[in-house]
mmCIF file of C-alpha atoms in Angstrom:
data_model
loop_
_atom_site.group_PDB
_atom_site.id
_atom_site.type_symbol
_atom_site.label_atom_id
_atom_site.label_comp_id
_atom_site.label_asym_id
_atom_site.label_seq_id
_atom_site.Cartn_x
_atom_site.Cartn_y
_atom_site.Cartn_z
ATOM 1 C CA UNK A 4 16.328 0.356 -3.314
ATOM 2 C CA UNK A 5 19.917 1.836 -3.532
ATOM 3 C CA UNK A 6 20.668 -1.473 -4.321
ATOM 4 C CA UNK A 7 19.497 -3.867 -6.536
ATOM 5 C CA UNK A 8 18.326 -7.144 -5.114
ATOM 6 C CA UNK A 9 16.602 -9.062 -7.870
ATOM 7 C CA UNK A 10 15.350 -8.305 -11.758
ATOM 8 C CA UNK A 11 13.853 -5.364 -13.288
ATOM 9 C CA UNK A 12 10.263 -6.316 -13.633
ATOM 10 C CA UNK A 13 10.399 -6.857 -9.960
ATOM 11 C CA UNK A 14 12.335 -3.376 -8.659
ATOM 12 C CA UNK A 15 9.900 -1.598 -10.911
ATOM 13 C CA UNK A 16 6.996 -2.870 -8.946
ATOM 14 C CA UNK A 17 8.434 -2.220 -6.003
ATOM 15 C CA UNK A 18 8.938 1.143 -7.054
ATOM 16 C CA UNK A 19 5.807 1.848 -8.104
ATOM 17 C CA UNK A 20 4.003 0.676 -4.705
ATOM 18 C CA UNK A 21 6.501 2.467 -2.124
ATOM 19 C CA UNK A 22 4.792 6.060 -4.006
ATOM 20 C CA UNK A 23 1.164 5.260 -3.411
ATOM 21 C CA UNK A 24 0.907 6.550 0.255
ATOM 22 C CA UNK A 25 1.444 5.220 3.521
ATOM 23 C CA UNK A 26 3.703 2.339 1.739
ATOM 24 C CA UNK A 27 7.391 3.353 1.753
ATOM 25 C CA UNK A 28 10.399 1.658 -0.226
ATOM 26 C CA UNK A 29 10.603 -1.489 2.864
ATOM 27 C CA UNK A 30 6.224 -1.912 2.494
ATOM 28 C CA UNK A 31 6.674 -1.116 -0.970
ATOM 29 C CA UNK A 32 8.604 -4.482 -0.634
ATOM 30 C CA UNK A 33 7.153 -6.682 1.585
ATOM 31 C CA UNK A 34 3.432 -5.820 -0.742
ATOM 32 C CA UNK A 35 5.439 -6.798 -3.274
ATOM 33 C CA UNK A 36 5.867 -10.263 -1.607
ATOM 34 C CA UNK A 37 2.618 -10.076 -0.414
ATOM 35 C CA UNK A 38 1.242 -9.821 -4.071
ATOM 36 C CA UNK A 39 4.432 -12.819 -5.464
ATOM 37 C CA UNK A 40 3.263 -15.562 -3.368
ATOM 38 C CA UNK A 41 -1.165 -14.947 -2.739
ATOM 39 C CA UNK A 42 -1.251 -14.710 -6.665
ATOM 40 C CA UNK A 43 -4.468 -16.454 -7.397
ATOM 41 C CA UNK A 44 -6.138 -13.851 -4.780
ATOM 42 C CA UNK A 45 -3.807 -11.454 -4.727
ATOM 43 C CA UNK A 46 -2.061 -10.672 -7.336
ATOM 44 C CA UNK A 47 -4.361 -12.068 -10.468
ATOM 45 C CA UNK A 48 -7.211 -9.842 -9.178
ATOM 46 C CA UNK A 49 -5.471 -6.465 -8.445
ATOM 47 C CA UNK A 50 -4.105 -6.706 -11.531
ATOM 48 C CA UNK A 51 -7.334 -7.589 -13.452
ATOM 49 C CA UNK A 52 -8.787 -4.460 -11.022
ATOM 50 C CA UNK A 53 -6.207 -2.481 -12.229
ATOM 51 C CA UNK A 54 -6.995 -3.244 -15.722
ATOM 52 C CA UNK A 55 -10.576 -2.210 -15.330
ATOM 53 C CA UNK A 56 -9.075 0.649 -13.406
ATOM 54 C CA UNK A 57 -7.671 2.307 -16.296
ATOM 55 C CA UNK A 58 -9.847 1.410 -19.334
ATOM 56 C CA UNK A 59 -13.486 2.515 -17.436
ATOM 57 C CA UNK A 60 -12.762 4.661 -14.684
ATOM 58 C CA UNK A 61 -12.879 8.538 -15.645
ATOM 59 C CA UNK A 62 -13.907 12.148 -14.266
ATOM 60 C CA UNK A 63 -17.169 13.075 -14.450
ATOM 61 C CA UNK A 64 -17.632 16.235 -16.837
ATOM 62 C CA UNK A 65 -19.915 17.545 -14.684
ATOM 63 C CA UNK A 66 -18.845 17.354 -11.230
ATOM 64 C CA UNK A 67 -15.223 16.044 -10.552
ATOM 65 C CA UNK A 68 -16.740 12.728 -9.615
ATOM 66 C CA UNK A 69 -14.329 9.324 -10.386
ATOM 67 C CA UNK A 70 -17.111 7.012 -12.307
ATOM 68 C CA UNK A 71 -16.612 4.591 -15.315
ATOM 69 C CA UNK A 72 -19.593 5.637 -16.218
ATOM 70 C CA UNK A 73 -20.077 9.846 -17.434
ATOM 71 C CA UNK A 74 -21.576 11.076 -16.256
ATOM 72 C CA UNK A 75 -21.246 10.261 -13.073
ATOM 73 C CA UNK A 76 -24.464 7.214 -11.377
ATOM 74 C CA UNK A 77 -24.321 10.120 -8.908
ATOM 75 C CA UNK A 78 -25.392 13.089 -11.384
ATOM 76 C CA UNK A 79 -26.930 10.639 -12.822
ATOM 77 C CA UNK A 80 -29.873 10.086 -9.522
ATOM 78 C CA UNK A 81 -32.936 10.882 -10.182
ATOM 79 C CA UNK A 82 -33.972 10.570 -6.404
ATOM 80 C CA UNK A 83 -31.310 12.865 -5.377
ATOM 81 C CA UNK A 84 -32.176 17.295 -4.467
ATOM 82 C CA UNK A 85 -31.569 18.947 -7.619
ATOM 83 C CA UNK A 86 -31.486 21.920 -5.353
ATOM 84 C CA UNK A 87 -28.559 21.495 -3.748
ATOM 85 C CA UNK A 88 -24.696 21.697 -4.965
ATOM 86 C CA UNK A 89 -22.227 20.395 -2.462
ATOM 87 C CA UNK A 90 -19.021 21.772 -2.904
ATOM 88 C CA UNK A 91 -15.949 19.561 -1.567
ATOM 89 C CA UNK A 92 -12.191 20.315 -2.285
ATOM 90 C CA UNK A 93 -11.317 15.470 -3.373
ATOM 91 C CA UNK A 94 -13.208 13.014 -4.310
ATOM 92 C CA UNK A 95 -12.094 11.593 -1.117
ATOM 93 C CA UNK A 96 -14.487 14.487 1.087
ATOM 94 C CA UNK A 97 -17.714 12.987 -1.432
ATOM 95 C CA UNK A 98 -16.642 9.133 0.006
ATOM 96 C CA UNK A 99 -16.237 10.253 3.519
ATOM 97 C CA UNK A 100 -20.297 12.012 2.968
ATOM 98 C CA UNK A 101 -21.456 9.295 1.143
ATOM 99 C CA UNK A 102 -20.490 6.523 3.354
ATOM 100 C CA UNK A 103 -22.076 9.232 6.417
ATOM 101 C CA UNK A 104 -24.684 9.235 4.024
ATOM 102 C CA UNK A 105 -26.267 12.466 4.707
ATOM 103 C CA UNK A 106 -26.030 14.757 1.966
ATOM 104 C CA UNK A 107 -29.454 15.004 -0.590
ATOM 105 C CA UNK A 108 -27.786 16.743 -2.934
ATOM 106 C CA UNK A 109 -24.876 16.304 -5.792
ATOM 107 C CA UNK A 110 -21.492 16.957 -6.227
ATOM 108 C CA UNK A 111 -18.664 19.821 -6.985
ATOM 109 C CA UNK A 112 -15.326 18.291 -6.495
ATOM 110 C CA UNK A 113 -12.765 21.125 -6.732
ATOM 111 C CA UNK A 114 -9.825 18.782 -7.599
ATOM 112 C CA UNK A 115 -8.159 20.516 -4.699
ATOM 113 C CA UNK A 116 -7.581 24.088 -2.807
ATOM 114 C CA UNK A 117 -6.076 27.702 -3.418
ATOM 115 C CA UNK A 118 -2.654 27.145 -3.758
ATOM 116 C CA UNK A 119 -0.234 29.826 -4.636
ATOM 117 C CA UNK A 120 2.643 28.649 -2.716
ATOM 118 C CA UNK A 121 2.236 25.627 -5.101
ATOM 119 C CA UNK A 122 1.431 27.690 -8.184
ATOM 120 C CA UNK A 123 -2.179 26.289 -7.672
ATOM 121 C CA UNK A 124 -4.190 29.509 -8.499
ATOM 122 C CA UNK A 125 -8.095 28.955 -9.487
ATOM 123 C CA UNK A 126 -7.586 27.990 -12.924
ATOM 124 C CA UNK A 127 -6.241 24.909 -11.857
ATOM 125 C CA UNK A 128 -9.645 24.027 -9.933
ATOM 126 C CA UNK A 129 -13.061 23.289 -11.104
ATOM 127 C CA UNK A 130 -14.721 26.448 -10.178
ATOM 128 C CA UNK A 131 -15.434 28.139 -13.811
ATOM 129 C CA UNK A 132 -17.022 25.035 -14.102
ATOM 130 C CA UNK A 133 -19.320 25.153 -10.878
ATOM 131 C CA UNK A 134 -20.225 28.731 -11.613
ATOM 132 C CA UNK A 135 -21.294 27.523 -14.903
ATOM 133 C CA UNK A 136 -23.486 25.425 -13.123
ATOM 134 C CA UNK A 137 -24.370 27.752 -11.085
ATOM 135 C CA UNK A 138 -25.693 30.128 -14.096
ATOM 136 C CA UNK A 139 -27.733 28.238 -15.528
ATOM 137 C CA UNK A 140 -29.685 28.013 -12.930
ATOM 138 C CA UNK A 141 -28.848 24.355 -11.734
ATOM 139 C CA UNK A 142 -28.716 24.590 -7.928
ATOM 140 C CA UNK A 143 -31.098 26.828 -5.861
ATOM 141 C CA UNK A 144 -28.176 26.288 -2.533
ATOM 142 C CA UNK A 145 -24.585 25.736 -3.089
ATOM 143 C CA UNK A 146 -23.149 24.530 -0.209
ATOM 144 C CA UNK A 147 -19.071 24.507 -0.514
ATOM 145 C CA UNK A 148 -18.209 21.495 2.176
ATOM 146 C CA UNK A 149 -14.093 22.263 2.352
ATOM 147 C CA UNK A 150 -11.609 21.322 4.773
ATOM 148 C CA UNK A 151 -11.987 23.794 8.308
ATOM 149 C CA UNK A 152 -8.095 24.428 7.349
ATOM 150 C CA UNK A 153 -6.342 27.810 6.572
ATOM 151 C CA UNK A 154 -6.047 26.950 2.522
ATOM 152 C CA UNK A 155 -9.818 25.470 2.727
ATOM 153 C CA UNK A 156 -11.587 28.016 3.998
ATOM 154 C CA UNK A 157 -9.968 30.361 1.827
ATOM 155 C CA UNK A 158 -10.589 28.280 -1.400
ATOM 156 C CA UNK A 159 -14.563 28.664 0.588
ATOM 157 C CA UNK A 160 -13.867 32.692 0.241
ATOM 158 C CA UNK A 161 -13.060 33.274 -3.596
ATOM 159 C CA UNK A 162 -15.263 30.463 -4.509
ATOM 160 C CA UNK A 163 -18.247 32.415 -2.921
ATOM 161 C CA UNK A 164 -17.638 36.154 -4.119
ATOM 162 C CA UNK A 165 -17.356 33.514 -7.479
ATOM 163 C CA UNK A 166 -21.060 33.566 -6.939
ATOM 164 C CA UNK A 167 -21.665 36.400 -5.045
ATOM 165 C CA UNK A 168 -22.808 38.369 -7.952
ATOM 166 C CA UNK A 169 -25.360 34.735 -9.689
ATOM 167 C CA UNK A 170 -27.733 35.598 -6.327
ATOM 168 C CA UNK A 171 -27.836 31.986 -5.598
ATOM 169 C CA UNK A 172 -27.490 30.530 -1.281
ATOM 170 C CA UNK A 173 -24.522 30.090 -0.324
ATOM 171 C CA UNK A 174 -23.582 28.247 2.853
ATOM 172 C CA UNK A 175 -21.020 26.657 4.508
ATOM 173 C CA UNK A 176 -20.626 23.389 7.196
ATOM 174 C CA UNK A 177 -20.926 24.181 10.425
ATOM 175 C CA UNK A 178 -18.347 24.060 13.033
ATOM 176 C CA UNK A 179 -17.934 23.883 16.510
ATOM 177 C CA UNK A 180 -17.189 20.891 18.776
ATOM 178 C CA UNK A 181 -17.181 17.265 17.224
ATOM 179 C CA UNK A 182 -19.857 14.703 18.171
ATOM 180 C CA UNK A 183 -18.098 12.959 21.534
ATOM 181 C CA UNK A 184 -15.106 15.542 21.407
ATOM 182 C CA UNK A 185 -14.282 16.896 25.711
ATOM 183 C CA UNK A 186 -13.697 20.564 25.692
ATOM 184 C CA UNK A 187 -10.454 19.628 27.100
ATOM 185 C CA UNK A 188 -8.530 18.266 24.269
ATOM 186 C CA UNK A 189 -10.228 21.056 21.609
ATOM 187 C CA UNK A 190 -7.784 23.226 20.443
ATOM 188 C CA UNK A 191 -8.973 27.198 20.838
ATOM 189 C CA UNK A 192 -10.407 27.932 17.230
ATOM 190 C CA UNK A 193 -13.046 25.558 17.465
ATOM 191 C CA UNK A 194 -13.987 26.436 21.208
ATOM 192 C CA UNK A 195 -14.033 29.723 19.380
ATOM 193 C CA UNK A 196 -16.245 29.368 16.671
ATOM 194 C CA UNK A 197 -17.992 27.066 19.375
ATOM 195 C CA UNK A 198 -19.153 29.789 21.962
ATOM 196 C CA UNK A 199 -19.586 32.415 18.668
ATOM 197 C CA UNK A 200 -21.794 30.156 16.248
ATOM 198 C CA UNK A 201 -23.310 28.807 20.384
ATOM 199 C CA UNK A 202 -27.543 27.948 19.893
ATOM 200 C CA UNK A 203 -30.198 29.021 21.865
ATOM 201 C CA UNK A 204 -31.739 26.145 24.107
ATOM 202 C CA UNK B 3 -16.082 -0.487 3.563
ATOM 203 C CA UNK B 4 -19.703 -0.944 4.850
ATOM 204 C CA UNK B 5 -20.818 1.370 2.655
ATOM 205 C CA UNK B 6 -20.811 1.199 -1.137
ATOM 206 C CA UNK B 7 -19.550 4.464 -2.214
ATOM 207 C CA UNK B 8 -18.578 4.388 -5.382
ATOM 208 C CA UNK B 9 -18.683 2.037 -7.965
ATOM 209 C CA UNK B 10 -17.796 -1.918 -7.996
ATOM 210 C CA UNK B 11 -14.985 -0.714 -9.814
ATOM 211 C CA UNK B 12 -13.346 1.534 -7.400
ATOM 212 C CA UNK B 13 -15.119 -0.780 -4.708
ATOM 213 C CA UNK B 14 -13.249 -4.028 -5.562
ATOM 214 C CA UNK B 15 -9.766 -1.790 -6.234
ATOM 215 C CA UNK B 16 -10.372 -0.370 -2.640
ATOM 216 C CA UNK B 17 -10.565 -4.339 -0.999
ATOM 217 C CA UNK B 18 -8.330 -5.672 -2.833
ATOM 218 C CA UNK B 19 -5.413 -3.103 -2.200
ATOM 219 C CA UNK B 20 -6.466 -3.273 1.201
ATOM 220 C CA UNK B 21 -4.962 -6.807 1.488
ATOM 221 C CA UNK B 22 -2.389 -5.658 1.244
ATOM 222 C CA UNK B 23 0.197 -5.273 4.468
ATOM 223 C CA UNK B 24 0.176 -1.857 5.690
ATOM 224 C CA UNK B 25 -2.657 -1.313 4.158
ATOM 225 C CA UNK B 26 -5.955 -1.288 5.866
ATOM 226 C CA UNK B 27 -9.356 0.051 4.376
ATOM 227 C CA UNK B 28 -8.472 3.396 5.247
ATOM 228 C CA UNK B 29 -5.339 3.631 3.264
ATOM 229 C CA UNK B 30 -6.593 0.867 0.704
ATOM 230 C CA UNK B 31 -8.763 4.322 -0.190
ATOM 231 C CA UNK B 32 -5.917 6.649 -0.029
ATOM 232 C CA UNK B 33 -4.661 4.821 -2.667
ATOM 233 C CA UNK B 34 -6.872 4.445 -4.657
ATOM 234 C CA UNK B 35 -7.107 7.959 -5.231
ATOM 235 C CA UNK B 36 -3.741 8.717 -5.301
ATOM 236 C CA UNK B 37 -4.149 6.298 -8.691
ATOM 237 C CA UNK B 38 -6.770 7.225 -10.263
ATOM 238 C CA UNK B 39 -5.825 11.014 -9.611
ATOM 239 C CA UNK B 40 -1.894 10.165 -10.724
ATOM 240 C CA UNK B 41 -3.273 7.742 -13.963
ATOM 241 C CA UNK B 42 -0.226 8.453 -16.284
ATOM 242 C CA UNK B 43 2.231 8.644 -14.100
ATOM 243 C CA UNK B 44 0.890 6.050 -11.706
ATOM 244 C CA UNK B 45 -2.063 4.094 -12.001
ATOM 245 C CA UNK B 46 -1.134 2.803 -16.011
ATOM 246 C CA UNK B 47 2.580 2.031 -14.988
ATOM 247 C CA UNK B 48 1.340 0.191 -12.380
ATOM 248 C CA UNK B 49 -1.147 -1.966 -14.320
ATOM 249 C CA UNK B 50 2.008 -2.560 -16.824
ATOM 250 C CA UNK B 51 4.605 -3.520 -14.124
ATOM 251 C CA UNK B 52 1.666 -5.817 -12.221
ATOM 252 C CA UNK B 53 0.874 -7.433 -15.987
ATOM 253 C CA UNK B 54 4.197 -8.104 -16.409
ATOM 254 C CA UNK B 55 3.973 -9.888 -12.907
ATOM 255 C CA UNK B 56 1.634 -12.046 -13.586
ATOM 256 C CA UNK B 57 2.944 -13.025 -17.001
ATOM 257 C CA UNK B 58 6.648 -13.800 -16.314
ATOM 258 C CA UNK B 59 7.397 -13.806 -12.832
ATOM 259 C CA UNK B 60 7.336 -16.894 -11.025
ATOM 260 C CA UNK B 61 9.102 -18.712 -8.163
ATOM 261 C CA UNK B 62 12.876 -21.026 -10.107
ATOM 262 C CA UNK B 63 12.137 -24.636 -9.518
ATOM 263 C CA UNK B 64 15.495 -25.107 -8.002
ATOM 264 C CA UNK B 65 16.061 -22.391 -5.531
ATOM 265 C CA UNK B 66 11.987 -21.016 -5.014
ATOM 266 C CA UNK B 67 13.043 -17.397 -5.847
ATOM 267 C CA UNK B 68 10.946 -15.830 -7.549
ATOM 268 C CA UNK B 69 12.147 -14.127 -10.424
ATOM 269 C CA UNK B 70 11.123 -13.538 -14.563
ATOM 270 C CA UNK B 71 13.650 -16.380 -16.336
ATOM 271 C CA UNK B 72 14.240 -19.925 -14.989
ATOM 272 C CA UNK B 73 15.661 -21.465 -13.451
ATOM 273 C CA UNK B 74 16.195 -17.899 -11.845
ATOM 274 C CA UNK B 75 19.135 -15.399 -12.037
ATOM 275 C CA UNK B 76 20.823 -16.326 -8.929
ATOM 276 C CA UNK B 77 20.913 -19.165 -9.655
ATOM 277 C CA UNK B 78 22.381 -18.722 -13.084
ATOM 278 C CA UNK B 79 24.652 -16.810 -11.841
ATOM 279 C CA UNK B 80 28.471 -18.214 -12.659
ATOM 280 C CA UNK B 81 30.494 -15.880 -10.535
ATOM 281 C CA UNK B 82 28.479 -17.619 -7.274
ATOM 282 C CA UNK B 83 30.706 -19.553 -4.915
ATOM 283 C CA UNK B 84 28.972 -22.894 -6.858
ATOM 284 C CA UNK B 85 30.095 -24.621 -2.833
ATOM 285 C CA UNK B 86 27.388 -22.609 -0.387
ATOM 286 C CA UNK B 87 23.481 -22.783 -0.438
ATOM 287 C CA UNK B 88 22.593 -20.819 1.857
ATOM 288 C CA UNK B 89 18.331 -21.518 3.723
ATOM 289 C CA UNK B 90 16.761 -18.643 3.531
ATOM 290 C CA UNK B 91 12.513 -18.561 4.549
ATOM 291 C CA UNK B 92 11.297 -16.345 2.665
ATOM 292 C CA UNK B 93 12.169 -14.607 -0.927
ATOM 293 C CA UNK B 94 12.504 -11.213 1.034
ATOM 294 C CA UNK B 95 15.211 -12.997 3.653
ATOM 295 C CA UNK B 96 17.094 -13.785 0.578
ATOM 296 C CA UNK B 97 16.708 -9.518 -1.355
ATOM 297 C CA UNK B 98 18.125 -8.544 2.157
ATOM 298 C CA UNK B 99 20.861 -10.732 2.360
ATOM 299 C CA UNK B 100 21.648 -9.516 -1.434
ATOM 300 C CA UNK B 101 21.543 -5.976 -0.511
ATOM 301 C CA UNK B 102 23.917 -6.877 2.277
ATOM 302 C CA UNK B 103 25.793 -7.781 -0.701
ATOM 303 C CA UNK B 104 27.189 -10.710 2.096
ATOM 304 C CA UNK B 105 26.368 -14.009 0.499
ATOM 305 C CA UNK B 106 28.636 -15.482 -2.034
ATOM 306 C CA UNK B 107 26.729 -18.919 -2.628
ATOM 307 C CA UNK B 108 23.501 -19.444 -4.369
ATOM 308 C CA UNK B 109 20.440 -19.313 -2.326
ATOM 309 C CA UNK B 110 17.262 -22.377 -1.318
ATOM 310 C CA UNK B 111 14.137 -20.928 -0.085
ATOM 311 C CA UNK B 112 12.105 -22.825 2.232
ATOM 312 C CA UNK B 113 8.602 -20.688 1.522
ATOM 313 C CA UNK B 114 8.104 -19.938 5.639
ATOM 314 C CA UNK B 115 9.205 -22.199 8.537
ATOM 315 C CA UNK B 116 7.517 -25.473 10.561
ATOM 316 C CA UNK B 117 4.398 -24.306 12.785
ATOM 317 C CA UNK B 118 2.290 -27.395 13.390
ATOM 318 C CA UNK B 119 0.028 -25.949 14.629
ATOM 319 C CA UNK B 120 -0.671 -23.964 11.300
ATOM 320 C CA UNK B 121 -0.605 -26.748 10.295
ATOM 321 C CA UNK B 122 2.438 -25.846 8.402
ATOM 322 C CA UNK B 123 4.643 -29.222 8.161
ATOM 323 C CA UNK B 124 7.708 -30.163 6.811
ATOM 324 C CA UNK B 125 5.764 -31.405 3.932
ATOM 325 C CA UNK B 126 4.276 -27.496 3.241
ATOM 326 C CA UNK B 127 7.878 -26.329 2.982
ATOM 327 C CA UNK B 128 10.756 -26.590 0.227
ATOM 328 C CA UNK B 129 12.707 -28.835 2.396
ATOM 329 C CA UNK B 130 12.718 -31.636 0.515
ATOM 330 C CA UNK B 131 14.128 -30.172 -2.963
ATOM 331 C CA UNK B 132 16.697 -28.888 0.004
ATOM 332 C CA UNK B 133 17.496 -32.677 1.282
ATOM 333 C CA UNK B 134 16.879 -33.492 -2.558
ATOM 334 C CA UNK B 135 20.525 -30.658 -3.177
ATOM 335 C CA UNK B 136 22.682 -31.475 -0.754
ATOM 336 C CA UNK B 137 22.488 -35.390 -2.027
ATOM 337 C CA UNK B 138 23.221 -34.431 -5.148
ATOM 338 C CA UNK B 139 26.727 -33.355 -3.758
ATOM 339 C CA UNK B 140 25.908 -29.681 -5.489
ATOM 340 C CA UNK B 141 27.290 -28.234 -2.196
ATOM 341 C CA UNK B 142 29.962 -28.870 0.525
ATOM 342 C CA UNK B 143 28.245 -26.131 2.909
ATOM 343 C CA UNK B 144 24.776 -25.250 3.692
ATOM 344 C CA UNK B 145 24.100 -22.099 5.964
ATOM 345 C CA UNK B 146 21.098 -22.584 7.196
ATOM 346 C CA UNK B 147 19.900 -18.871 8.238
ATOM 347 C CA UNK B 148 16.692 -18.691 9.542
ATOM 348 C CA UNK B 149 14.994 -16.472 11.672
ATOM 349 C CA UNK B 150 16.737 -15.972 15.086
ATOM 350 C CA UNK B 151 13.145 -16.726 16.219
ATOM 351 C CA UNK B 152 11.510 -19.258 18.367
ATOM 352 C CA UNK B 153 9.711 -21.257 14.513
ATOM 353 C CA UNK B 154 12.899 -19.782 12.831
ATOM 354 C CA UNK B 155 14.973 -22.085 14.429
ATOM 355 C CA UNK B 156 12.943 -25.521 15.664
ATOM 356 C CA UNK B 157 12.818 -24.806 11.152
ATOM 357 C CA UNK B 158 16.346 -24.735 11.300
ATOM 358 C CA UNK B 159 16.385 -27.922 14.285
ATOM 359 C CA UNK B 160 14.587 -30.394 11.737
ATOM 360 C CA UNK B 161 16.337 -29.473 8.742
ATOM 361 C CA UNK B 162 19.595 -29.975 10.081
ATOM 362 C CA UNK B 163 18.361 -33.062 11.124
ATOM 363 C CA UNK B 164 17.654 -34.159 7.117
ATOM 364 C CA UNK B 165 20.416 -33.115 6.077
ATOM 365 C CA UNK B 166 22.606 -34.832 8.602
ATOM 366 C CA UNK B 167 23.206 -38.523 7.117
ATOM 367 C CA UNK B 168 24.429 -36.901 3.791
ATOM 368 C CA UNK B 169 27.169 -35.173 5.635
ATOM 369 C CA UNK B 170 26.987 -32.576 3.752
ATOM 370 C CA UNK B 171 28.721 -29.112 6.455
ATOM 371 C CA UNK B 172 26.069 -27.294 8.026
ATOM 372 C CA UNK B 173 25.979 -24.442 9.515
ATOM 373 C CA UNK B 174 23.779 -21.308 11.117
ATOM 374 C CA UNK B 175 24.113 -17.503 11.390
ATOM 375 C CA UNK B 176 26.581 -16.918 14.751
ATOM 376 C CA UNK B 177 24.129 -14.751 17.200
ATOM 377 C CA UNK B 178 25.560 -12.073 19.265
ATOM 378 C CA UNK B 179 25.358 -8.543 19.897
ATOM 379 C CA UNK B 180 23.738 -6.270 16.718
ATOM 380 C CA UNK B 181 26.445 -3.838 15.095
ATOM 381 C CA UNK B 182 25.694 -0.156 16.824
ATOM 382 C CA UNK B 183 23.482 -2.181 19.161
ATOM 383 C CA UNK B 184 23.377 -0.801 22.934
ATOM 384 C CA UNK B 185 23.502 -3.467 26.119
ATOM 385 C CA UNK B 186 21.255 -1.395 28.007
ATOM 386 C CA UNK B 187 18.380 -2.436 24.989
ATOM 387 C CA UNK B 188 19.484 -5.622 24.135
ATOM 388 C CA UNK B 189 16.836 -8.412 25.591
ATOM 389 C CA UNK B 190 17.772 -11.543 28.006
ATOM 390 C CA UNK B 191 18.406 -14.477 25.343
ATOM 391 C CA UNK B 192 20.774 -11.299 23.047
ATOM 392 C CA UNK B 193 22.673 -11.454 25.993
ATOM 393 C CA UNK B 194 22.630 -14.338 26.838
ATOM 394 C CA UNK B 195 24.034 -16.272 23.510
ATOM 395 C CA UNK B 196 26.764 -13.344 23.301
ATOM 396 C CA UNK B 197 28.326 -14.336 26.270
ATOM 397 C CA UNK B 198 28.008 -17.637 25.341
ATOM 398 C CA UNK B 199 29.227 -17.659 21.831
ATOM 399 C CA UNK B 200 32.521 -15.092 23.265
ATOM 400 C CA UNK B 201 35.091 -15.037 21.091
ATOM 401 C CA UNK B 202 39.165 -14.340 22.298
ATOM 402 C CA UNK B 203 40.831 -11.074 21.864
#
């Protein structure tokens, strides 16, 4: 806020909430008002949940997932397919795959994608630890489930080169027409990928 | 989230943040990821700011404003015009007027507007305390700065009736063309109000 309109404690709260993705100064103020108006069913529980997050939630040292236990509950889950490691850019991607319930194996979260212009080289991502897991023979297949963007795909290319000498099978997600997709609305790149990877019936 | 994809502590945080105005399940998850990724410059400060809010921020017993001091810093401000009380629906309205810097007096926050269908009668709003302030001779003018909506205006009507016997001057905001407004885009009600309250040059 350009002009101070409430005490410093309220200003600080507005300023911090405004920095959450999807919120700005205006919606940050609305969020603070909602919190202060709903003290017992929103403000106090959120405050407690954040205290728990600060104290307990940390990155899994093995795969980079976020959890309150270390290693994370997915790494600990003995029912998971130990032979498959699914590599994702962010924890949000891991959540998306878990919501879909389509991954039998475990994960490895890179923490982003390569972006030389932003100074994000291989050393800024969890690539060395992935190579280490592969070298230790932890998995027979590593599936690169990175975003189908230029950055995601060039990161996948780099990672697959690092894994190549280790003899582990490296795969990537299929590309093509999304389920429910109408050809008329799809971009050229998707159509080209769908033609190129066509399947015999 | 329909499907549990992270530990209960993270799920709880997503669920609470999703209930803030402007956020939903998807943006709630994005907010949690942003918080956990930016631990030191976002998660920890926000957690601390909310702890302060829980402990310190309360409703001013006099005017209904939210502040860490009681009575609030506006009620305490001796430089303010003691003769004017500006009545608003919500603290957000008070903030809007303070940002504009257009109020010389103090405030009275009703806490909403009359809405009989939602069970919000005069007893649910801070109307009795406003009448009490007027009866005590605290102000010579009470300005009803309520929203120019049906609910705001019927609330203004009710409040002005309660204040009528006390002999205090009651005013309301002017209605008309907003600054920068183009006639072509204004609704009939605004145009009618602007014509009706036209000023001689």
